[in-house]
Amino acid sequence: MDRFKVKKAARAIRSGGVIAYPTEAVWGLGCDPWNEQACSDLMQVKQRPSEKGMILIAGSMAQFGSLLTTLTPETQQLLQQGWANSKQQGAVTYLVPDEHNLVPEWIKGSHQQVAIRVSHHYLVKRLCEALNMPIVSTSANLAGRPAARSRLQVEKHLGQNIDYILPGRLGGARQPSRIIDLLSGQVRR
């Protein structure tokens, strides 16, 4: 049953749509990060300024590909260990340098770094595997409002403006991911 729903969500993303999906702590909105119009549509749904940027979420570190090749082997190891530990300690988003501007400005916003996370949520992993790439991940809410913690809240506040809701349960985390600057170690959220 999940496989069919994941395929439907992947089709919506491939066709330029915006979807809602459960993550570790809150419902997220996602789209194809390489599709500028889809990202613009997502920001309009949220009523969020584009300069704030968005997170990229993946099912595995490998899906970030060449973005991580500029990092030293030690820094890559630190990243890998951080995500491995996040299974027990809660989701972690890392701010990493994008020295070769591989990530579009509509994802980074006004920032030089890009926010990336490997998710342990089974539906996120399956969706990113089906697409063979990371997707945009931002909380499912209007800017400045609390993030949705149920499908009903997503439907009530955003349902008419999104293309598909991937049904499922949240991962059980109490808080959204921590955001950590990978190179400095500074916790931003």
C-alpha positions as a Python dict, from the first residue, in 0.01 Angstrom:
ca = {
    (1, 'M'): (0, 0, 0),
    (2, 'D'): (280, 247, 93),
    (3, 'R'): (459, 168, -234),
    (4, 'F'): (161, 287, -441),
    (5, 'K'): (129, 609, -236),
    (6, 'V'): (503, 678, -260),
    (7, 'K'): (488, 631, -639),
    (8, 'K'): (196, 873, -657),
    (9, 'A'): (390, 1131, -453),
    (10, 'A'): (696, 1083, -676),
    (11, 'R'): (482, 1137, -988),
    (12, 'A'): (344, 1460, -840),
    (13, 'I'): (697, 1586, -771),
    (14, 'R'): (827, 1486, -1116),
    (15, 'S'): (538, 1675, -1276),
    (16, 'G'): (629, 1995, -1090),
    (17, 'G'): (385, 1959, -803),
    (18, 'V'): (405, 2045, -435),
    (19, 'I'): (332, 1766, -187),
    (20, 'A'): (289, 1732, 189),
    (21, 'Y'): (448, 1441, 372),
    (22, 'P'): (522, 1329, 729),
    (23, 'T'): (872, 1373, 869),
    (24, 'E'): (1034, 1291, 1202),
    (25, 'A'): (850, 1564, 1399),
    (26, 'V'): (616, 1768, 1178),
    (27, 'W'): (451, 1755, 837),
    (28, 'G'): (665, 1888, 557),
    (29, 'L'): (608, 2042, 217),
    (30, 'G'): (827, 1925, -67),
    (31, 'C'): (896, 1951, -437),
    (32, 'D'): (1174, 1901, -691),
    (33, 'P'): (1458, 2130, -582),
    (34, 'W'): (1583, 2166, -941),
    (35, 'N'): (1243, 2291, -1066),
    (36, 'E'): (1239, 2667, -1009),
    (37, 'Q'): (865, 2700, -1075),
    (38, 'A'): (780, 2420, -829),
    (39, 'C'): (995, 2587, -561),
    (40, 'S'): (830, 2922, -632),
    (41, 'D'): (488, 2758, -603),
    (42, 'L'): (589, 2603, -269),
    (43, 'M'): (702, 2940, -135),
    (44, 'Q'): (370, 3093, -246),
    (45, 'V'): (179, 2817, -64),
    (46, 'K'): (372, 2897, 254),
    (47, 'Q'): (365, 3273, 194),
    (48, 'R'): (736, 3266, 280),
    (49, 'P'): (1001, 3502, 141),
    (50, 'S'): (1243, 3328, -93),
    (51, 'E'): (1554, 3476, 72),
    (52, 'K'): (1502, 3248, 373),
    (53, 'G'): (1595, 2940, 170),
    (54, 'M'): (1485, 2581, 217),
    (55, 'I'): (1624, 2249, 340),
    (56, 'L'): (1709, 1959, 110),
    (57, 'I'): (1619, 1621, 257),
    (58, 'A'): (1743, 1283, 131),
    (59, 'G'): (1714, 916, 210),
    (60, 'S'): (2092, 866, 210),
    (61, 'M'): (2410, 1070, 213),
    (62, 'A'): (2493, 946, -138),
    (63, 'Q'): (2194, 1137, -278),
    (64, 'F'): (2377, 1462, -206),
    (65, 'G'): (2644, 1349, -453),
    (66, 'S'): (2891, 1609, -573),
    (67, 'L'): (2778, 1869, -317),
    (68, 'L'): (2983, 1684, -55),
    (69, 'T'): (3295, 1620, -266),
    (70, 'T'): (3451, 1953, -166),
    (71, 'L'): (3444, 1846, 200),
    (72, 'T'): (3753, 1681, 349),
    (73, 'P'): (3725, 1309, 426),
    (74, 'E'): (3726, 1398, 798),
    (75, 'T'): (3439, 1643, 754),
    (76, 'Q'): (3244, 1389, 548),
    (77, 'Q'): (3298, 1136, 829),
    (78, 'L'): (3171, 1391, 1084),
    (79, 'L'): (2859, 1442, 872),
    (80, 'Q'): (2802, 1068, 839),
    (81, 'Q'): (2843, 1013, 1214),
    (82, 'G'): (2610, 1302, 1293),
    (83, 'W'): (2332, 1153, 1083),
    (84, 'A'): (2394, 803, 1220),
    (85, 'N'): (2363, 938, 1575),
    (86, 'S'): (2049, 1133, 1486),
    (87, 'K'): (1847, 810, 1497),
    (88, 'Q'): (1872, 827, 1875),
    (89, 'Q'): (1930, 1199, 1935),
    (90, 'G'): (1679, 1353, 1695),
    (91, 'A'): (1695, 1479, 1339),
    (92, 'V'): (1987, 1703, 1242),
    (93, 'T'): (2013, 1942, 948),
    (94, 'Y'): (2362, 2056, 857),
    (95, 'L'): (2462, 2379, 688),
    (96, 'V'): (2731, 2287, 436),
    (97, 'P'): (2933, 2503, 196),
    (98, 'D'): (2835, 2508, -170),
    (99, 'E'): (3168, 2624, -311),
    (100, 'H'): (3082, 2539, -672),
    (101, 'N'): (2725, 2675, -661),
    (102, 'L'): (2573, 2337, -738),
    (103, 'V'): (2253, 2420, -552),
    (104, 'P'): (2023, 2681, -708),
    (105, 'E'): (1982, 3017, -538),
    (106, 'W'): (1609, 2956, -500),
    (107, 'I'): (1702, 2677, -252),
    (108, 'K'): (1977, 2863, -65),
    (109, 'G'): (1795, 3195, -56),
    (110, 'S'): (2032, 3469, 59),
    (111, 'H'): (2273, 3218, 218),
    (112, 'Q'): (2612, 3091, 99),
    (113, 'Q'): (2555, 2751, 258),
    (114, 'V'): (2290, 2491, 188),
    (115, 'A'): (2086, 2314, 455),
    (116, 'I'): (2081, 1935, 410),
    (117, 'R'): (1945, 1643, 611),
    (118, 'V'): (1935, 1266, 577),
    (119, 'S'): (1602, 1147, 710),
    (120, 'H'): (1538, 829, 901),
    (121, 'H'): (1162, 849, 835),
    (122, 'Y'): (1069, 545, 629),
    (123, 'L'): (837, 733, 390),
    (124, 'V'): (1090, 1010, 324),
    (125, 'K'): (1357, 747, 255),
    (126, 'R'): (1127, 559, 15),
    (127, 'L'): (1022, 877, -164),
    (128, 'C'): (1380, 998, -214),
    (129, 'E'): (1479, 648, -330),
    (130, 'A'): (1191, 645, -581),
    (131, 'L'): (1306, 983, -715),
    (132, 'N'): (1678, 903, -677),
    (133, 'M'): (1740, 1253, -541),
    (134, 'P'): (1682, 1479, -242),
    (135, 'I'): (1366, 1687, -224),
    (136, 'V'): (1279, 2021, -69),
    (137, 'S'): (1177, 2000, 294),
    (138, 'T'): (1008, 2286, 473),
    (139, 'S'): (744, 2272, 742),
    (140, 'A'): (382, 2248, 630),
    (141, 'N'): (243, 2577, 754),
    (142, 'L'): (195, 2936, 656),
    (143, 'A'): (502, 3144, 741),
    (144, 'G'): (503, 3240, 1107),
    (145, 'R'): (239, 2983, 1204),
    (146, 'P'): (298, 2655, 1391),
    (147, 'A'): (397, 2356, 1178),
    (148, 'A'): (125, 2100, 1106),
    (149, 'R'): (140, 1793, 1328),
    (150, 'S'): (-148, 1608, 1162),
    (151, 'R'): (-277, 1538, 815),
    (152, 'L'): (-601, 1711, 915),
    (153, 'Q'): (-411, 2034, 987),
    (154, 'V'): (-237, 2009, 648),
    (155, 'E'): (-570, 1959, 471),
    (156, 'K'): (-739, 2241, 663),
    (157, 'H'): (-471, 2507, 612),
    (158, 'L'): (-298, 2409, 288),
    (159, 'G'): (-493, 2128, 123),
    (160, 'Q'): (-639, 2326, -165),
    (161, 'N'): (-296, 2460, -260),
    (162, 'I'): (-95, 2137, -277),
    (163, 'D'): (-99, 1857, -531),
    (164, 'Y'): (-76, 1549, -310),
    (165, 'I'): (-63, 1447, 55),
    (166, 'L'): (149, 1139, 123),
    (167, 'P'): (-40, 964, 404),
    (168, 'G'): (156, 837, 701),
    (169, 'R'): (252, 898, 1060),
    (170, 'L'): (507, 1134, 1204),
    (171, 'G'): (830, 979, 1326),
    (172, 'G'): (775, 1052, 1695),
    (173, 'A'): (1031, 1330, 1748),
    (174, 'R'): (910, 1616, 1966),
    (175, 'Q'): (1109, 1891, 1795),
    (176, 'P'): (1195, 1972, 1433),
    (177, 'S'): (1554, 1904, 1332),
    (178, 'R'): (1839, 2091, 1493),
    (179, 'I'): (2031, 2304, 1246),
    (180, 'I'): (2409, 2293, 1287),
    (181, 'D'): (2679, 2470, 1088),
    (182, 'L'): (2895, 2175, 986),
    (183, 'L'): (3226, 2361, 971),
    (184, 'S'): (3194, 2574, 1288),
    (185, 'G'): (2978, 2334, 1493),
    (186, 'Q'): (2750, 2627, 1587),
    (187, 'V'): (2390, 2527, 1659),
    (188, 'R'): (2155, 2763, 1474),
    (189, 'R'): (1827, 2607, 1591),
}
